[in-house]
CSV table of C-alpha atoms and ligand atoms in Angstrom, one decimal:
chain,number,residue,atom,x,y,z
J,12,THR,CA,-43.7,-4.5,20.0
J,13,SER,CA,-43.3,-3.4,16.4
J,14,ILE,CA,-41.0,-0.6,15.4
J,15,PRO,CA,-43.0,2.1,13.7
J,16,ALA,CA,-42.1,2.9,10.2
J,17,PRO,CA,-40.7,6.4,9.5
J,18,THR,CA,-43.2,8.7,7.9
J,19,VAL,CA,-41.6,10.8,5.3
J,20,LYS,CA,-44.3,12.5,3.4
J,21,ASP,CA,-43.9,12.7,-0.3
J,22,GLY,CA,-44.7,16.3,-0.6
J,23,ASP,CA,-42.1,17.3,2.0
J,24,SER,CA,-39.8,19.6,0.4
J,25,LYS,CA,-38.2,21.1,3.4
J,26,SER,CA,-35.7,19.1,5.2
J,27,ASP,CA,-34.7,19.2,8.8
J,28,ASP,CA,-31.9,17.4,10.7
J,29,ASP,CA,-33.8,14.2,10.8
J,30,THR,CA,-34.8,13.9,7.3
J,31,SER,CA,-32.0,15.6,5.4
J,32,GLU,CA,-29.3,13.7,3.7
J,33,GLU,CA,-26.1,13.6,5.6
J,34,GLN,CA,-23.2,15.8,5.0
J,35,ILE,CA,-19.8,14.6,6.0
J,36,SER,CA,-16.5,16.4,5.6
J,37,PRO,CA,-14.1,15.7,2.8
J,38,ALA,CA,-11.6,14.4,5.4
J,39,GLU,CA,-14.1,11.9,6.7
J,40,LYS,CA,-14.9,10.8,3.2
J,41,SER,CA,-11.3,10.3,2.4
J,42,LEU,CA,-10.8,8.2,5.5
J,43,LEU,CA,-13.8,6.1,4.9
J,44,GLN,CA,-12.6,5.4,1.4
J,45,LYS,CA,-9.2,4.3,2.7
J,46,ILE,CA,-10.8,2.0,5.2
J,47,ILE,CA,-13.3,0.4,2.9
J,48,ARG,CA,-10.9,-0.1,0.1
J,49,LYS,CA,-7.7,-1.5,1.5
J,50,GLY,CA,-6.6,-2.7,-1.9
J,51,LEU,CA,-5.2,-1.1,-4.9
J,52,VAL,CA,-7.5,0.5,-7.5
J,53,GLU,CA,-6.0,-0.8,-10.6
J,54,THR,CA,-6.4,1.4,-13.6
J,55,THR,CA,-5.6,1.2,-17.2
J,56,LYS,CA,-6.0,4.9,-17.6
J,57,ASP,CA,-3.2,7.0,-19.0
J,58,ILE,CA,-0.9,9.1,-17.1
J,59,GLU,CA,-0.5,12.6,-18.1
J,60,ILE,CA,2.8,14.2,-17.4
J,61,GLN,CA,3.7,17.8,-17.6
J,62,ARG,CA,7.3,18.6,-17.0
J,63,GLN,CA,9.1,21.8,-16.5
J,64,ASP,CA,12.0,20.8,-18.6
J,65,PRO,CA,10.8,19.0,-21.7
J,66,ASN,CA,14.3,17.7,-22.3
J,67,SER,CA,14.7,15.9,-19.0
J,68,PRO,CA,14.3,12.2,-19.5
J,69,LEU,CA,11.5,10.7,-17.7
J,70,TYR,CA,11.6,7.0,-17.1
J,71,SER,CA,9.3,4.6,-15.3
J,72,VAL,CA,10.0,1.4,-13.5
J,73,LYS,CA,8.2,-1.9,-13.8
J,74,THR,CA,9.7,-3.4,-10.7
J,75,PHE,CA,10.5,-2.3,-7.2
J,76,ASP,CA,14.0,-3.9,-7.6
J,77,ALA,CA,14.8,-1.4,-10.4
J,78,LEU,CA,14.5,1.5,-7.9
J,79,ARG,CA,17.7,0.5,-6.2
J,80,LEU,CA,16.3,0.9,-2.7
J,81,LYS,CA,18.1,-0.1,0.4
J,82,PRO,CA,17.6,-3.8,0.7
J,83,ALA,CA,15.8,-3.6,4.1
J,84,LEU,CA,13.4,-1.1,2.6
J,85,LEU,CA,12.8,-3.3,-0.4
J,86,LYS,CA,12.1,-6.2,1.9
J,87,GLY,CA,9.5,-4.1,3.7
J,88,VAL,CA,7.8,-3.2,0.4
J,89,TYR,CA,7.5,-6.9,-0.5
J,90,ALA,CA,6.4,-7.8,3.0
J,91,LEU,CA,3.4,-5.5,2.4
J,92,GLY,CA,2.5,-7.7,-0.4
J,93,PHE,CA,3.3,-5.3,-3.1
J,94,ASN,CA,4.7,-7.2,-6.1
J,95,ALA,CA,4.9,-4.5,-8.7
J,96,PRO,CA,4.5,-0.7,-8.6
J,97,SER,CA,1.1,0.7,-9.4
J,98,ARG,CA,0.5,3.1,-12.3
J,99,ILE,CA,1.2,6.2,-10.3
J,100,GLN,CA,4.1,4.6,-8.5
J,101,GLU,CA,6.0,3.5,-11.6
J,102,THR,CA,6.0,7.0,-12.9
J,103,ALA,CA,6.4,9.0,-9.7
J,104,LEU,CA,9.0,6.9,-7.8
J,105,PRO,CA,12.0,7.3,-10.1
J,106,THR,CA,11.5,11.1,-9.9
J,107,LEU,CA,10.8,11.1,-6.2
J,108,LEU,CA,14.0,9.1,-5.5
J,109,ALA,CA,16.2,10.9,-8.0
J,110,ASP,CA,19.2,12.9,-7.2
J,111,PRO,CA,19.2,15.8,-7.2
J,112,PRO,CA,15.8,15.8,-5.7
J,113,GLN,CA,12.9,16.9,-7.9
J,114,ASN,CA,9.7,18.6,-6.8
J,115,MET,CA,6.4,16.9,-7.7
J,116,ILE,CA,2.7,17.4,-7.9
J,117,ALA,CA,0.8,14.2,-8.3
J,118,GLN,CA,-2.9,13.7,-8.7
J,119,SER,CA,-4.9,10.5,-8.9
J,120,GLN,CA,-8.0,9.2,-7.3
J,121,SER,CA,-7.8,7.7,-3.9
J,122,GLY,CA,-6.7,4.1,-3.7
J,123,THR,CA,-4.2,4.3,-6.6
J,124,GLY,CA,-1.0,4.1,-4.4
J,125,LYS,CA,0.0,7.7,-3.7
J,126,THR,CA,0.6,7.2,0.0
J,127,ALA,CA,2.7,4.1,-0.5
J,128,ALA,CA,4.7,6.1,-3.1
J,129,PHE,CA,5.6,9.1,-0.9
J,130,VAL,CA,6.1,7.0,2.2
J,131,LEU,CA,8.7,5.0,0.3
J,132,ALA,CA,10.4,8.2,-0.8
J,133,MET,CA,10.3,9.6,2.7
J,134,LEU,CA,11.8,6.5,4.2
J,135,SER,CA,14.6,6.2,1.6
J,136,ARG,CA,15.6,9.9,2.1
J,137,VAL,CA,16.3,9.5,5.8
J,138,ASP,CA,19.9,9.8,7.0
J,139,VAL,CA,19.8,7.8,10.3
J,140,THR,CA,23.2,9.1,11.4
J,141,LYS,CA,21.5,12.5,12.0
J,142,GLU,CA,19.3,12.5,15.0
J,143,TYR,CA,16.8,15.2,14.1
J,144,PRO,CA,13.7,15.5,11.9
J,145,GLN,CA,14.5,15.6,8.2
J,146,VAL,CA,11.2,14.5,6.7
J,147,LEU,CA,8.0,16.3,7.4
J,148,CYS,CA,4.6,15.0,6.2
J,149,LEU,CA,1.4,17.0,6.6
J,150,SER,CA,-2.0,15.4,6.7
J,151,PRO,CA,-5.4,17.1,7.1
J,152,THR,CA,-6.6,15.2,10.1
J,153,TYR,CA,-5.5,13.1,13.1
J,154,GLU,CA,-6.9,9.9,11.5
J,155,LEU,CA,-5.3,10.4,8.1
J,156,ALA,CA,-1.9,11.1,9.7
J,157,ILE,CA,-2.2,7.9,11.7
J,158,GLN,CA,-3.1,6.0,8.5
J,159,THR,CA,0.1,7.3,6.8
J,160,GLY,CA,2.2,6.6,9.9
J,161,GLU,CA,1.0,3.0,9.9
J,162,VAL,CA,2.0,2.5,6.3
J,163,ALA,CA,5.4,4.0,7.2
J,164,ALA,CA,5.8,1.8,10.2
J,165,LYS,CA,5.0,-1.3,8.2
J,166,MET,CA,7.2,-0.4,5.3
J,167,SER,CA,10.1,0.3,7.5
J,168,ARG,CA,9.8,-2.7,9.7
J,169,PHE,CA,13.1,-4.1,8.6
J,170,CYS,CA,14.7,-0.7,9.2
J,171,PRO,CA,14.2,-0.3,13.0
J,172,GLU,CA,16.8,2.5,13.0
J,173,ILE,CA,14.3,4.8,11.3
J,174,LYS,CA,12.2,6.6,13.9
J,175,ILE,CA,8.8,8.3,13.3
J,176,LYS,CA,7.1,10.8,15.5
J,177,TYR,CA,3.4,11.9,15.2
J,178,ALA,CA,2.6,15.5,15.6
J,179,VAL,CA,-1.1,15.2,16.3
J,180,ARG,CA,-3.5,16.0,19.1
J,181,GLY,CA,-2.8,14.0,22.2
J,182,GLU,CA,0.9,13.9,21.6
J,183,GLU,CA,2.7,16.1,24.1
J,184,ILE,CA,6.4,17.0,24.6
J,185,SER,CA,7.9,18.8,27.5
J,186,ARG,CA,9.1,22.4,27.0
J,187,GLY,CA,12.7,22.8,26.0
J,188,SER,CA,13.2,19.3,24.7
J,189,LYS,CA,14.1,18.4,21.1
J,190,ILE,CA,12.7,15.8,18.8
J,191,SER,CA,15.2,13.3,17.7
J,192,GLU,CA,13.0,11.2,15.4
J,193,HIS,CA,13.8,11.4,11.7
J,194,ILE,CA,10.3,11.7,10.3
J,195,ILE,CA,7.4,13.8,11.6
J,196,ILE,CA,3.9,13.0,10.4
J,197,GLY,CA,1.3,15.4,11.6
J,198,THR,CA,-1.4,18.0,11.2
J,199,PRO,CA,-0.6,21.6,10.3
J,200,GLY,CA,-1.6,23.2,13.6
J,201,LYS,CA,0.5,20.9,15.7
J,202,VAL,CA,3.4,21.0,13.4
J,203,LEU,CA,3.4,24.8,13.4
J,204,ASP,CA,3.3,24.8,17.2
J,205,TRP,CA,6.1,22.3,17.6
J,206,GLY,CA,8.3,23.8,14.9
J,207,GLN,CA,7.7,27.5,15.2
J,208,LYS,CA,6.3,28.2,18.6
J,209,PHE,CA,8.1,25.7,20.8
J,210,LYS,CA,11.1,25.0,18.6
J,211,PHE,CA,10.9,21.3,19.3
J,212,PHE,CA,12.5,20.8,15.9
J,213,ASP,CA,14.1,22.9,13.3
J,214,LEU,CA,12.0,23.5,10.2
J,215,SER,CA,15.0,24.8,8.4
J,216,LYS,CA,16.6,21.3,8.6
J,217,ILE,CA,13.8,19.6,6.8
J,218,SER,CA,14.9,18.1,3.5
J,219,VAL,CA,11.7,16.4,2.4
J,220,PHE,CA,8.3,18.0,2.7
J,221,VAL,CA,5.2,16.0,1.8
J,222,LEU,CA,1.7,17.6,1.6
J,223,ASP,CA,-0.8,14.9,1.5
J,224,GLU,CA,-4.5,15.1,0.6
J,225,ALA,CA,-4.1,18.7,-0.6
J,226,ASP,CA,-7.7,18.8,-1.8
J,227,VAL,CA,-9.0,17.8,1.7
J,228,MET,CA,-6.5,20.2,3.3
J,229,ILE,CA,-7.9,23.2,1.6
J,230,ALA,CA,-11.4,22.2,2.4
J,231,THR,CA,-10.6,22.6,6.1
J,232,GLN,CA,-10.7,26.1,7.4
J,233,GLY,CA,-7.3,27.5,8.3
J,234,HIS,CA,-5.3,24.6,7.1
J,235,GLN,CA,-4.1,26.1,3.9
J,236,ASP,CA,-2.7,29.2,5.7
J,237,GLN,CA,-1.0,27.0,8.2
J,238,CYS,CA,0.6,24.9,5.5
J,239,ILE,CA,1.9,28.1,3.8
J,240,ARG,CA,3.3,29.4,7.0
J,241,ILE,CA,5.1,26.1,7.5
J,242,HIS,CA,6.3,26.1,4.0
J,243,LYS,CA,7.9,29.5,4.4
J,244,LEU,CA,10.1,28.2,7.2
J,245,LEU,CA,11.5,25.3,5.1
J,246,PRO,CA,14.9,25.6,3.4
J,247,ARG,CA,15.0,26.4,-0.3
J,248,ALA,CA,16.5,23.1,-1.2
J,249,CYS,CA,13.8,21.1,0.4
J,250,GLN,CA,12.2,18.6,-1.8
J,251,MET,CA,8.5,19.3,-2.1
J,252,MET,CA,5.9,16.6,-2.8
J,253,PHE,CA,2.3,17.5,-3.2
J,254,PHE,CA,-0.5,14.9,-3.5
J,255,SER,CA,-4.1,15.3,-4.3
J,256,ALA,CA,-7.0,13.1,-5.3
J,257,THR,CA,-8.6,15.9,-7.4
J,258,TYR,CA,-7.4,18.5,-9.7
J,259,GLU,CA,-9.5,21.7,-9.3
J,260,PRO,CA,-8.1,25.2,-9.9
J,261,GLU,CA,-8.0,25.9,-6.1
J,262,VAL,CA,-5.9,22.8,-5.5
J,263,MET,CA,-3.5,23.8,-8.3
J,264,ASN,CA,-3.2,27.4,-7.1
J,265,PHE,CA,-2.3,26.0,-3.7
J,266,ALA,CA,0.2,23.6,-5.3
J,267,GLU,CA,1.9,26.5,-7.1
J,268,ILE,CA,2.5,28.3,-3.8
J,269,ILE,CA,4.0,25.2,-2.2
J,270,VAL,CA,5.9,23.6,-5.1
J,271,SER,CA,8.3,25.4,-7.5
J,272,ASN,CA,9.4,23.8,-10.7
J,273,PRO,CA,7.4,20.7,-10.3
J,274,LEU,CA,7.0,17.6,-12.4
J,275,ILE,CA,3.2,17.2,-12.6
J,276,ILE,CA,1.8,13.7,-12.9
J,277,ARG,CA,-1.9,13.0,-13.3
J,278,LEU,CA,-3.6,9.7,-13.5
J,279,LEU,CA,-6.9,10.0,-15.2
J,280,ARG,CA,-9.9,8.8,-13.4
J,281,GLU,CA,-11.4,5.5,-14.2
J,282,GLU,CA,-15.0,6.2,-15.2
J,283,GLU,CA,-17.7,4.4,-13.4
J,284,SER,CA,-20.2,2.7,-15.6
J,285,LEU,CA,-23.5,0.8,-15.5
J,286,ASP,CA,-22.5,-1.5,-18.3
J,287,ASN,CA,-22.3,-4.8,-16.4
J,288,ILE,CA,-25.0,-4.0,-13.9
J,289,LYS,CA,-28.5,-5.4,-14.1
J,290,GLN,CA,-30.9,-2.8,-12.9
J,291,TYR,CA,-34.4,-3.5,-11.5
J,292,TYR,CA,-37.2,-1.8,-9.8
J,293,ILE,CA,-39.8,-3.2,-7.5
J,294,ARG,CA,-43.2,-1.6,-6.9
J,295,CYS,CA,-44.1,-1.3,-3.3
J,296,LYS,CA,-47.3,0.2,-1.8
J,297,ASN,CA,-45.6,1.6,1.3
J,298,VAL,CA,-42.6,1.4,3.5
J,299,ASP,CA,-43.7,-2.0,5.0
J,300,GLU,CA,-43.8,-3.5,1.5
J,301,LYS,CA,-40.3,-2.1,0.9
J,302,TYR,CA,-39.3,-3.9,4.0
J,303,THR,CA,-40.8,-7.2,2.8
J,304,ALA,CA,-38.9,-6.7,-0.5
J,305,ILE,CA,-35.7,-6.2,1.4
J,306,THR,CA,-36.2,-9.4,3.4
J,307,ASN,CA,-36.9,-11.3,0.2
J,308,ILE,CA,-33.7,-10.0,-1.3
J,309,TYR,CA,-31.8,-10.9,1.8
J,310,GLY,CA,-33.1,-14.4,1.6
J,311,VAL,CA,-31.6,-14.9,-1.9
J,312,ILE,CA,-28.2,-13.5,-1.3
J,313,THR,CA,-26.1,-16.6,-1.0
J,314,ILE,CA,-22.9,-15.2,-2.2
J,315,GLY,CA,-21.5,-11.8,-1.9
J,316,GLN,CA,-22.8,-8.8,0.1
J,317,ALA,CA,-25.3,-6.1,-0.3
J,318,ILE,CA,-25.4,-2.4,0.4
J,319,ILE,CA,-28.7,-0.7,1.1
J,320,PHE,CA,-29.0,3.1,0.6
J,321,CYS,CA,-31.5,5.1,2.5
J,322,HIS,CA,-32.3,8.8,2.1
J,323,THR,CA,-32.2,9.7,5.7
J,324,LYS,CA,-30.5,8.4,8.8
J,325,LYS,CA,-33.9,8.0,10.4
J,326,THR,CA,-34.9,5.5,7.7
J,327,ALA,CA,-31.5,3.8,7.9
J,328,SER,CA,-31.7,3.2,11.6
J,329,TRP,CA,-35.3,2.1,11.5
J,330,LEU,CA,-34.4,-0.4,8.8
J,331,ALA,CA,-31.4,-1.7,10.7
J,332,GLY,CA,-33.4,-2.0,13.9
J,333,LYS,CA,-36.1,-4.0,12.2
J,334,MET,CA,-33.8,-6.3,10.3
J,335,THR,CA,-31.8,-6.9,13.4
J,336,LYS,CA,-34.9,-7.7,15.4
J,337,ASP,CA,-35.9,-10.2,12.7
J,338,GLY,CA,-32.6,-12.0,13.2
J,339,HIS,CA,-30.6,-10.7,10.2
J,340,ALA,CA,-27.0,-9.6,10.7
J,341,VAL,CA,-26.7,-6.1,9.4
J,342,ALA,CA,-24.3,-3.3,9.8
J,343,ILE,CA,-25.2,0.3,9.8
J,344,LEU,CA,-23.1,3.2,8.8
J,345,SER,CA,-24.3,6.7,9.4
J,346,GLY,CA,-22.9,10.1,10.1
J,347,ASP,CA,-23.9,9.7,13.8
J,348,LEU,CA,-21.1,7.3,14.5
J,349,THR,CA,-17.7,8.4,15.7
J,350,VAL,CA,-14.8,7.9,13.4
J,351,GLU,CA,-13.7,4.9,15.4
J,352,GLN,CA,-17.1,3.3,15.1
J,353,ARG,CA,-17.2,3.9,11.4
J,354,ILE,CA,-13.8,2.3,10.9
J,355,SER,CA,-14.9,-0.7,12.9
J,356,VAL,CA,-18.2,-1.0,11.0
J,357,LEU,CA,-16.4,-0.9,7.7
J,358,ASP,CA,-13.7,-3.3,8.8
J,359,ARG,CA,-16.3,-5.9,9.9
J,360,PHE,CA,-18.3,-5.5,6.7
J,361,ARG,CA,-15.1,-5.9,4.6
J,362,ALA,CA,-14.3,-9.0,6.5
J,363,GLY,CA,-17.7,-10.4,5.7
J,364,LEU,CA,-19.0,-10.5,9.2
J,365,GLU,CA,-22.2,-8.9,8.0
J,366,LYS,CA,-23.8,-9.6,4.6
J,367,VAL,CA,-25.7,-6.3,4.5
J,368,LEU,CA,-24.6,-2.8,5.1
J,369,ILE,CA,-27.2,-0.1,5.5
J,370,THR,CA,-26.1,3.4,4.9
J,371,THR,CA,-27.1,6.9,3.9
J,372,ASN,CA,-25.0,8.8,1.3
J,373,VAL,CA,-21.9,8.9,3.5
J,374,LEU,CA,-20.5,6.1,1.4
J,375,ALA,CA,-21.8,6.9,-2.0
J,376,ARG,CA,-18.4,6.7,-3.7
J,377,GLY,CA,-16.2,3.9,-2.5
J,378,ILE,CA,-18.4,0.9,-2.6
J,379,ASP,CA,-15.8,-0.6,-4.9
J,380,VAL,CA,-15.7,-3.6,-2.6
J,381,GLU,CA,-15.4,-6.7,-4.6
J,382,GLN,CA,-17.8,-8.8,-2.6
J,383,VAL,CA,-20.6,-6.3,-3.0
J,384,THR,CA,-22.8,-7.8,-5.7
J,385,ILE,CA,-26.2,-6.2,-4.8
J,386,VAL,CA,-26.9,-2.5,-4.3
J,387,VAL,CA,-30.4,-1.6,-3.1
J,388,ASN,CA,-31.8,1.8,-3.3
J,389,PHE,CA,-34.3,1.8,-0.5
J,390,ASP,CA,-34.8,5.4,-1.5
J,391,LEU,CA,-33.8,6.7,-4.9
J,392,PRO,CA,-31.2,9.4,-4.7
J,393,MET,CA,-32.5,12.9,-5.1
J,394,ASP,CA,-31.2,16.4,-4.6
J,395,GLN,CA,-32.5,19.2,-2.4
J,396,ASN,CA,-35.1,20.0,-5.0
J,397,ARG,CA,-36.3,16.4,-5.0
J,398,GLN,CA,-35.0,15.9,-8.5
J,399,ALA,CA,-33.3,12.7,-9.5
J,400,ASP,CA,-29.6,12.8,-8.5
J,401,CYS,CA,-28.1,10.8,-11.4
J,402,GLU,CA,-24.5,11.3,-10.3
J,403,THR,CA,-25.1,9.9,-6.9
J,404,TYR,CA,-27.0,7.0,-8.5
J,405,LEU,CA,-23.9,6.2,-10.6
J,406,HIS,CA,-21.6,6.4,-7.6
J,407,ARG,CA,-23.8,4.0,-5.7
J,408,ILE,CA,-24.3,1.5,-8.5
J,409,GLY,CA,-21.6,2.0,-11.0
J,410,ARG,CA,-18.3,0.0,-11.2
J,411,THR,CA,-14.9,0.8,-12.5
J,412,GLY,CA,-12.4,-1.4,-14.4
J,413,ARG,CA,-11.2,-3.8,-11.8
J,414,PHE,CA,-14.7,-4.3,-10.4
J,415,GLY,CA,-16.1,-4.6,-13.9
J,416,LYS,CA,-17.8,-7.9,-13.2
J,417,SER,CA,-21.5,-8.0,-13.0
J,418,GLY,CA,-23.6,-6.6,-10.3
J,419,ILE,CA,-27.3,-6.1,-9.5
J,420,ALA,CA,-29.1,-2.9,-8.6
J,421,ILE,CA,-32.6,-2.9,-7.1
J,422,ASN,CA,-34.7,0.2,-6.7
J,423,LEU,CA,-37.6,0.2,-4.4
J,424,ILE,CA,-40.5,2.4,-5.7
J,425,ASP,CA,-43.3,3.3,-3.3
J,426,SER,CA,-44.7,6.5,-4.9
J,427,ASP,CA,-45.4,8.2,-8.2
J,428,HIS,CA,-42.6,10.6,-7.4
J,429,ALA,CA,-40.1,7.7,-6.8
J,430,MET,CA,-41.3,6.2,-10.1
J,431,GLU,CA,-40.6,9.5,-11.8
J,432,LEU,CA,-37.1,9.6,-10.4
J,433,CYS,CA,-36.5,6.1,-11.6
J,434,ARG,CA,-37.7,7.0,-15.1
J,435,THR,CA,-35.5,10.0,-15.2
J,436,ILE,CA,-32.4,8.0,-14.2
J,437,GLU,CA,-33.2,5.3,-16.8
J,438,LYS,CA,-33.5,8.0,-19.5
J,439,HIS,CA,-30.4,9.8,-18.3
J,440,PHE,CA,-28.1,6.7,-18.7
J,441,GLY,CA,-30.0,5.2,-21.5
J,442,LYS,CA,-30.0,1.9,-19.7
J,443,LYS,CA,-33.1,-0.1,-19.0
J,444,ILE,CA,-34.3,-0.5,-15.5
J,445,HIS,CA,-36.3,-3.7,-15.5
J,446,TYR,CA,-39.5,-4.4,-13.6
J,447,LEU,CA,-39.2,-7.1,-11.0
J,448,ASP,CA,-42.2,-8.7,-9.3
J,449,ALA,CA,-41.8,-8.3,-5.5
J,450,GLU,CA,-42.8,-11.9,-5.0
J,451,ASP,CA,-40.2,-13.1,-7.4
J,452,ALA,CA,-37.0,-11.8,-5.9
J,453,ASP,CA,-35.2,-15.0,-6.7
J,454,GLU,CA,-35.4,-14.1,-10.3
J,455,ILE,CA,-32.4,-11.9,-9.7
J,456,GLU,CA,-30.0,-14.7,-9.2
A,518,ADP,P1,-3.8,6.5,-2.2
A,518,ADP,O1,-2.8,7.2,-1.3
A,518,ADP,O2,-3.7,6.9,-3.6
A,518,ADP,O3,-5.2,6.6,-1.7
A,518,ADP,P2,-2.6,4.0,-1.1
A,518,ADP,O4,-1.2,4.3,-1.2
A,518,ADP,O5,-3.3,4.2,0.2
A,518,ADP,O6,-3.4,4.9,-2.2
A,518,ADP,O7,-2.9,2.6,-1.7
A,518,ADP,C1,-4.2,2.0,-1.7
A,518,ADP,C2,-4.2,0.6,-1.3
A,518,ADP,O8,-3.4,-0.2,-2.3
A,518,ADP,C3,-3.5,0.4,0.0
A,518,ADP,O9,-4.3,-0.6,0.7
A,518,ADP,C4,-2.1,-0.1,-0.3
A,518,ADP,O10,-1.7,-1.0,0.7
A,518,ADP,C5,-2.3,-0.8,-1.6
A,518,ADP,N1,-1.2,-0.7,-2.5
A,518,ADP,C6,-0.4,0.4,-2.8
A,518,ADP,N2,0.6,0.2,-3.6
A,518,ADP,C7,0.5,-1.1,-4.0
A,518,ADP,C8,1.2,-1.9,-4.9
A,518,ADP,N3,2.2,-1.5,-5.6
A,518,ADP,N4,0.8,-3.2,-5.0
A,518,ADP,C9,-0.3,-3.7,-4.3
A,518,ADP,N5,-1.0,-2.9,-3.4
A,518,ADP,C10,-0.7,-1.7,-3.3
């Protein structure tokens, strides 16, 4: 039995659930990026610092030793495999650890080391002689809170006296009891319940407050208000740390409510570029020829991995089904999967268990995975008006500094409209997209 190919008519301008591109929430995107990356994005971009007091000396550290951490904590940092602080860490950490405590707003793209920075600050501020929560960290979702908690657990593995409590769904405490752990990592609703409604801990005794993924936080209905309500119950002297991957006016307005007198640190984003990418297009008559092209490409991938982008999840699952049936090991990532399933798909792909990952746009930014050498556009990216989506093209294909080594992009063209998109993209970036004969896929190596 053959699997019928999806029929997406070229003139189709209306999109329904099956054919539309997938939308996933900012929180899910952020989590996927954390999972697929698991390595530091190294950047040479400059740090921009705005300080409240222009006379205050700002210094940065080149080593973790220079931070004068507790030895057991330093040992934990090294055990994580961190040899030297990242760009954002070298600037942020001295301030985060300084006495008297300083408030901070820090912004840099995900993967640059923000979490590790504030977790280190959180751990080093704990006074283990006091058996109540002193450090509070808010994350937008359950999964992101767990990610942060795992970093904290690893970093503090030689400090077993530091205790951490998750305030997330599924965690229950009996009425009338008190939390004795030093650090609470949780989501706003649960923290508000535990701190204000049930008084399981005293918000007025918190001395370090971390608001992580602020841009994701404000994208979630109700979270911003909850954060502000929590913030109002904190003592004046509480050190405020505010982190965000982006720097839009809404984020900064939010930051201003939460953080007074901050030191503001921004790490400029490393631009993606197509400079070291060889771009090709292959002419196909129909979707079956596209499939043949894919199998030819699959045959020549000897090193590295490939990601194939489809416009709809219908096409993605059709392609995955057909390839699997033909004996190829492929992974598929789509919005249909649960969070756990997505994590496991990405973990397996990163570990190299599958050579090919088929996905829709859920992963457009974040394919900075070193092993990925070939990106295939099974469908060219387009917006709702069926115009070329050059930005998404760049996110799919482009590479930043660290991953600046060469890569290959292949666009499968099966209609005049697709050819038009391809030309538009070529013109937009001023970079040639070369013709590749479908029969000669091994030319690409
Ligand atoms: P962000 O919070 O900005 O997204 P993370 O703190 O999660 O960034 O760090 C991204 C990745 O880099 C993580 O896998 C983390 O373990 C790693 N990492 C962080 N700091 C360092 C460092 N100084 N040296 C090496 N790897 C690091």
